[in-house]
PDB file of C-alpha atoms in Angstrom:
ATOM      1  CA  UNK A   1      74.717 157.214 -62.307  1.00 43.00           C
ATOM      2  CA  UNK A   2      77.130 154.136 -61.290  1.00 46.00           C
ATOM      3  CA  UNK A   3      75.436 150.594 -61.785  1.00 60.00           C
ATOM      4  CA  UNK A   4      75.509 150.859 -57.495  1.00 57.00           C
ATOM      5  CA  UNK A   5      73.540 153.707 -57.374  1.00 61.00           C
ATOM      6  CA  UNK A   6      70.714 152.227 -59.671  1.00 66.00           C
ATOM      7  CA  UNK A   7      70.277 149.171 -57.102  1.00 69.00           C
ATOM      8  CA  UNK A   8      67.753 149.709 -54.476  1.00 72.00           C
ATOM      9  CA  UNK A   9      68.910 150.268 -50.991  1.00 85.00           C
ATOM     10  CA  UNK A  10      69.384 146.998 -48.893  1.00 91.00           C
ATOM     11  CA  UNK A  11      66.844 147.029 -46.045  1.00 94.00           C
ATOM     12  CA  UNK A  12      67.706 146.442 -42.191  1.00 94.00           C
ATOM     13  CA  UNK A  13      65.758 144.814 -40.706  1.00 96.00           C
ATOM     14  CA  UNK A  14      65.977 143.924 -37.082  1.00 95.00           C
ATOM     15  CA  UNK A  15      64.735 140.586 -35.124  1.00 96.00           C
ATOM     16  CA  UNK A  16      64.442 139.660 -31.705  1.00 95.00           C
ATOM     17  CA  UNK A  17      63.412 135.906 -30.767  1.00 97.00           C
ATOM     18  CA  UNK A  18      62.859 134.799 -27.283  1.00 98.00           C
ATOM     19  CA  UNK A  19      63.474 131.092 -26.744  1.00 98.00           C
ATOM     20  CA  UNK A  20      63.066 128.005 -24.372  1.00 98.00           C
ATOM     21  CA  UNK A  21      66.775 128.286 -23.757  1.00 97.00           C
ATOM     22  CA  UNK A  22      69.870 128.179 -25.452  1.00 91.00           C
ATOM     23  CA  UNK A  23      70.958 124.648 -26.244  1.00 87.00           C
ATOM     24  CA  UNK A  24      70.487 123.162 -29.981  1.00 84.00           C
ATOM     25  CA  UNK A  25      67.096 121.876 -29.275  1.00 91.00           C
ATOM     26  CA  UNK A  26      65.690 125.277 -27.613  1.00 96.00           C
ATOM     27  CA  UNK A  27      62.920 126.817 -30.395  1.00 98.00           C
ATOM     28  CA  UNK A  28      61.648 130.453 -31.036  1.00 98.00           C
ATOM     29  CA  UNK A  29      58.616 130.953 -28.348  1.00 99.00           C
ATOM     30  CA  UNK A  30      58.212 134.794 -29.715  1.00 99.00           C
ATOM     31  CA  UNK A  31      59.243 136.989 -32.541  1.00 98.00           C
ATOM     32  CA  UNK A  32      59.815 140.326 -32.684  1.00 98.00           C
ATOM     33  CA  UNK A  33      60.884 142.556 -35.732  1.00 98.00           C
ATOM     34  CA  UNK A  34      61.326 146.297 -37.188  1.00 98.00           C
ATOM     35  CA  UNK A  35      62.042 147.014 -40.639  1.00 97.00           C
ATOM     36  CA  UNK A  36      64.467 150.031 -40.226  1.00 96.00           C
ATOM     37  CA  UNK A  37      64.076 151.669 -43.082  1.00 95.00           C
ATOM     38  CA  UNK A  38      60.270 151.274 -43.498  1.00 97.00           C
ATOM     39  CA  UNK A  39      59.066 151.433 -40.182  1.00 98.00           C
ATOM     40  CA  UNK A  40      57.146 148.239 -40.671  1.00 98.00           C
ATOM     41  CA  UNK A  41      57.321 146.082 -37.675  1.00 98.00           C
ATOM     42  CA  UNK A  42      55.868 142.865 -35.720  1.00 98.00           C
ATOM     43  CA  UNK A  43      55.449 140.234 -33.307  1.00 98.00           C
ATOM     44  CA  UNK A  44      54.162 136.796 -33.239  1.00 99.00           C
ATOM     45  CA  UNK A  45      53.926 133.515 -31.493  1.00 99.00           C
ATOM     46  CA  UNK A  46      54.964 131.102 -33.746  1.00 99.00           C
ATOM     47  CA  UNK A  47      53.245 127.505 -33.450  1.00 98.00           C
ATOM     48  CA  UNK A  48      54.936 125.727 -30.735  1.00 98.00           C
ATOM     49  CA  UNK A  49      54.698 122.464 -28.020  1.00 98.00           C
ATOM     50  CA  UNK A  50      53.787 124.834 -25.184  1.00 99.00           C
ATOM     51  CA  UNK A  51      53.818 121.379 -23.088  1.00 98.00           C
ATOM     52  CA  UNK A  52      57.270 120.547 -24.444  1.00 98.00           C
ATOM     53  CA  UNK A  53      58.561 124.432 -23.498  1.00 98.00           C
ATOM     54  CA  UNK A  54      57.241 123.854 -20.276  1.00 98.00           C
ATOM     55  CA  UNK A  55      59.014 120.555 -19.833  1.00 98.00           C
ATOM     56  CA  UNK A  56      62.557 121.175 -21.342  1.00 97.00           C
ATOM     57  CA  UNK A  57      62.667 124.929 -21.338  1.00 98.00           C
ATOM     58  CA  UNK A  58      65.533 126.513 -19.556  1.00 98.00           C
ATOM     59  CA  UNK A  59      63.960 127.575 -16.301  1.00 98.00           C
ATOM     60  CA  UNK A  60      66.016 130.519 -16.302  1.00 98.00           C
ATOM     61  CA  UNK A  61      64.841 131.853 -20.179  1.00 98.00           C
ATOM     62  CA  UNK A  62      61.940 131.148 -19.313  1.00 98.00           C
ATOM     63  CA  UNK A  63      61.628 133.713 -16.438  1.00 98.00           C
ATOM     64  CA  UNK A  64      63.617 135.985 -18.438  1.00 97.00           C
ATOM     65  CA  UNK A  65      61.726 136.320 -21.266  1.00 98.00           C
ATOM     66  CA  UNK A  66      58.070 135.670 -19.135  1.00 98.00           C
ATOM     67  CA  UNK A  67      57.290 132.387 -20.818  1.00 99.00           C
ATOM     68  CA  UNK A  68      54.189 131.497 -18.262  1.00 98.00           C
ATOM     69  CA  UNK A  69      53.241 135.186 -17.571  1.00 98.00           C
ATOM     70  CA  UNK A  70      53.234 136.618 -21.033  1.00 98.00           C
ATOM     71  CA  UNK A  71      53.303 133.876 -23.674  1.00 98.00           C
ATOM     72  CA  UNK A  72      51.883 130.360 -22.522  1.00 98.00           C
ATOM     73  CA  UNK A  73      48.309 129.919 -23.481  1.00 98.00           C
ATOM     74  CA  UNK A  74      48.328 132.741 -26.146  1.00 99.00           C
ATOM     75  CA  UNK A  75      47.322 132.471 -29.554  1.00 99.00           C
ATOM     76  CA  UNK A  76      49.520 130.980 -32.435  1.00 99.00           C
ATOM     77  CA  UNK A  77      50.574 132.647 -35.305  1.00 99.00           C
ATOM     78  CA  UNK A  78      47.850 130.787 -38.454  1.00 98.00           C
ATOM     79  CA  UNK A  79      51.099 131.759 -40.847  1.00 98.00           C
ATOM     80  CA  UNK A  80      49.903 135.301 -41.676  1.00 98.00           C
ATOM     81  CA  UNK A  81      52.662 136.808 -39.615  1.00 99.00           C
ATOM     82  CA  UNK A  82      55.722 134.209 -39.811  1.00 99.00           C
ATOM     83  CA  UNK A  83      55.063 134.762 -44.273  1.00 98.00           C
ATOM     84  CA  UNK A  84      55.549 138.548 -43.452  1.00 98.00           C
ATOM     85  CA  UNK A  85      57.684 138.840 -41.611  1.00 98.00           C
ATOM     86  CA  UNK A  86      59.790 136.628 -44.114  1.00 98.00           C
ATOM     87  CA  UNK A  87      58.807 138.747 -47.058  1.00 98.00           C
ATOM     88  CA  UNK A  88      59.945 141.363 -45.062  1.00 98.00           C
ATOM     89  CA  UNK A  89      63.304 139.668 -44.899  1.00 97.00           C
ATOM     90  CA  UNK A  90      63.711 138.777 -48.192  1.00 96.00           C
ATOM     91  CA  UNK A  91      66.959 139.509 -49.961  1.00 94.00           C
ATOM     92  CA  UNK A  92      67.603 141.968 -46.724  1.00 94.00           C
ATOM     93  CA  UNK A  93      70.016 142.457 -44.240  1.00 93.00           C
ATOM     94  CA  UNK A  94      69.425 141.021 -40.923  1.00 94.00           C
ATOM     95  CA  UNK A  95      70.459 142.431 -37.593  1.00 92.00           C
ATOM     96  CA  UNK A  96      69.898 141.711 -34.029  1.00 90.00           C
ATOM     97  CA  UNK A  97      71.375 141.696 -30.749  1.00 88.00           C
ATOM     98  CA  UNK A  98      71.903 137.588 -31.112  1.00 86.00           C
ATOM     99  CA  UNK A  99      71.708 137.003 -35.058  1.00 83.00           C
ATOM    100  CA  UNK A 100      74.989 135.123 -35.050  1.00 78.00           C
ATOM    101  CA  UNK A 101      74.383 132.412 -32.450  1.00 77.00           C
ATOM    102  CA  UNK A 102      70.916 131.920 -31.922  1.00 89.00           C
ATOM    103  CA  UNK A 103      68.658 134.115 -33.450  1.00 92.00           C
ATOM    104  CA  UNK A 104      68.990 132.859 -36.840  1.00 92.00           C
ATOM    105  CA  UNK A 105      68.956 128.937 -36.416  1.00 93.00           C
ATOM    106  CA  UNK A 106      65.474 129.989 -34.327  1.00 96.00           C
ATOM    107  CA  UNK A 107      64.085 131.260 -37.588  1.00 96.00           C
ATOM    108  CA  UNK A 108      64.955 128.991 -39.817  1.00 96.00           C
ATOM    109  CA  UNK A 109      63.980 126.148 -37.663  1.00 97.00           C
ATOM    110  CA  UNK A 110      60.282 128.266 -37.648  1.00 98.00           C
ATOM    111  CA  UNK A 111      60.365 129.348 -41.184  1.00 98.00           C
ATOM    112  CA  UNK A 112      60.931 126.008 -42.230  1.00 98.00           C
ATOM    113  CA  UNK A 113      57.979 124.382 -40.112  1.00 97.00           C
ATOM    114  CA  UNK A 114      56.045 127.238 -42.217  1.00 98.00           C
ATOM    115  CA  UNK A 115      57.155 125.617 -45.332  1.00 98.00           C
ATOM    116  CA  UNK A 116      59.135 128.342 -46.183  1.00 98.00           C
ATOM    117  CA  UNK A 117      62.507 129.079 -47.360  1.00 96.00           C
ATOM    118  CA  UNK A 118      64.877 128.706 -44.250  1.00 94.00           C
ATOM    119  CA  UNK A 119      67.278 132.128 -44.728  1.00 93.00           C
ATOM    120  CA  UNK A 120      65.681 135.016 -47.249  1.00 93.00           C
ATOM    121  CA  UNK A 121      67.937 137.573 -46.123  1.00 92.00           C
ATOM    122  CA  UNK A 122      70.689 138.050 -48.217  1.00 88.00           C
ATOM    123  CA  UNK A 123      73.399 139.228 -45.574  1.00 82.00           C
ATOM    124  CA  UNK A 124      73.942 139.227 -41.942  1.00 76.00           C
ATOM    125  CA  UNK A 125      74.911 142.551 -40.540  1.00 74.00           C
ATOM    126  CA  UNK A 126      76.991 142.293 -36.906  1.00 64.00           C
ATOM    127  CA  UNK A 127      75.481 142.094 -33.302  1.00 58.00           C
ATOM    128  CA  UNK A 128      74.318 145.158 -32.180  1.00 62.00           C
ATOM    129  CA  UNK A 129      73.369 145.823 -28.330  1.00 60.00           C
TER     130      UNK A 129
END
């Protein structure tokens, strides 16, 4: 056996935030995630200003992604979720449909009010649609 085939396969695992909009200041108003390989998956609310989303949300993200309908006045995540999904991630591979712009900065700005570290996965694979 070659020292590559004695490491463990890196995991992919895939995330999906929806957000108050797309500027620098928008935050992660839902999480979504699937771990590829082990079929683990989740979704969460992550603790948020929903007064603040409502305010300076993008009106238009927050039709898309059903903000009022599906998400305002919905429970928080108490940290159980946001800790597994980052185990999850942990010294993974990331993927996503918007992992390069937006959906990364969302997590770390989330995993970071968790008192977590900011980026446990280990690489960043490509958009995928």
């Amino acid at each position: 056996m070659s020292r590559e085939t004695d490491k463990p396969k890196r995991r992919t695992v895939v995330v999906d935030c929806e957000s108050s909009g797309l500027t620098e200041d928008a935050i992660a108003v839902e999480i979504g995630w699937w771990d590829l390989d082990t079929d683990e998956r989740g979704s969460f609310i992550p603790p948020h200003d929903e007064a603040w989303v409502r305010e300076h949300g993008h009106p238009d993200a927050l039709r898309i992604n059903g903000y009022l309908e599906r998400i305002a006045g919905q429970p928080h995540d108490d940290g159980t979720e946001v800790r597994r999904l980052h185990h999850a991630l942990r010294g993974q591979c990331i993927a996503g449909a918007n992992v390069g712009r937006a959906d990364c900065a969302w997590l770390v700005k989330v995993f970071r009010q968790a008192g977590l570290h900011p980026e446990p996965w280990n690489y960043r694979l490509g958009e995928i649609g």
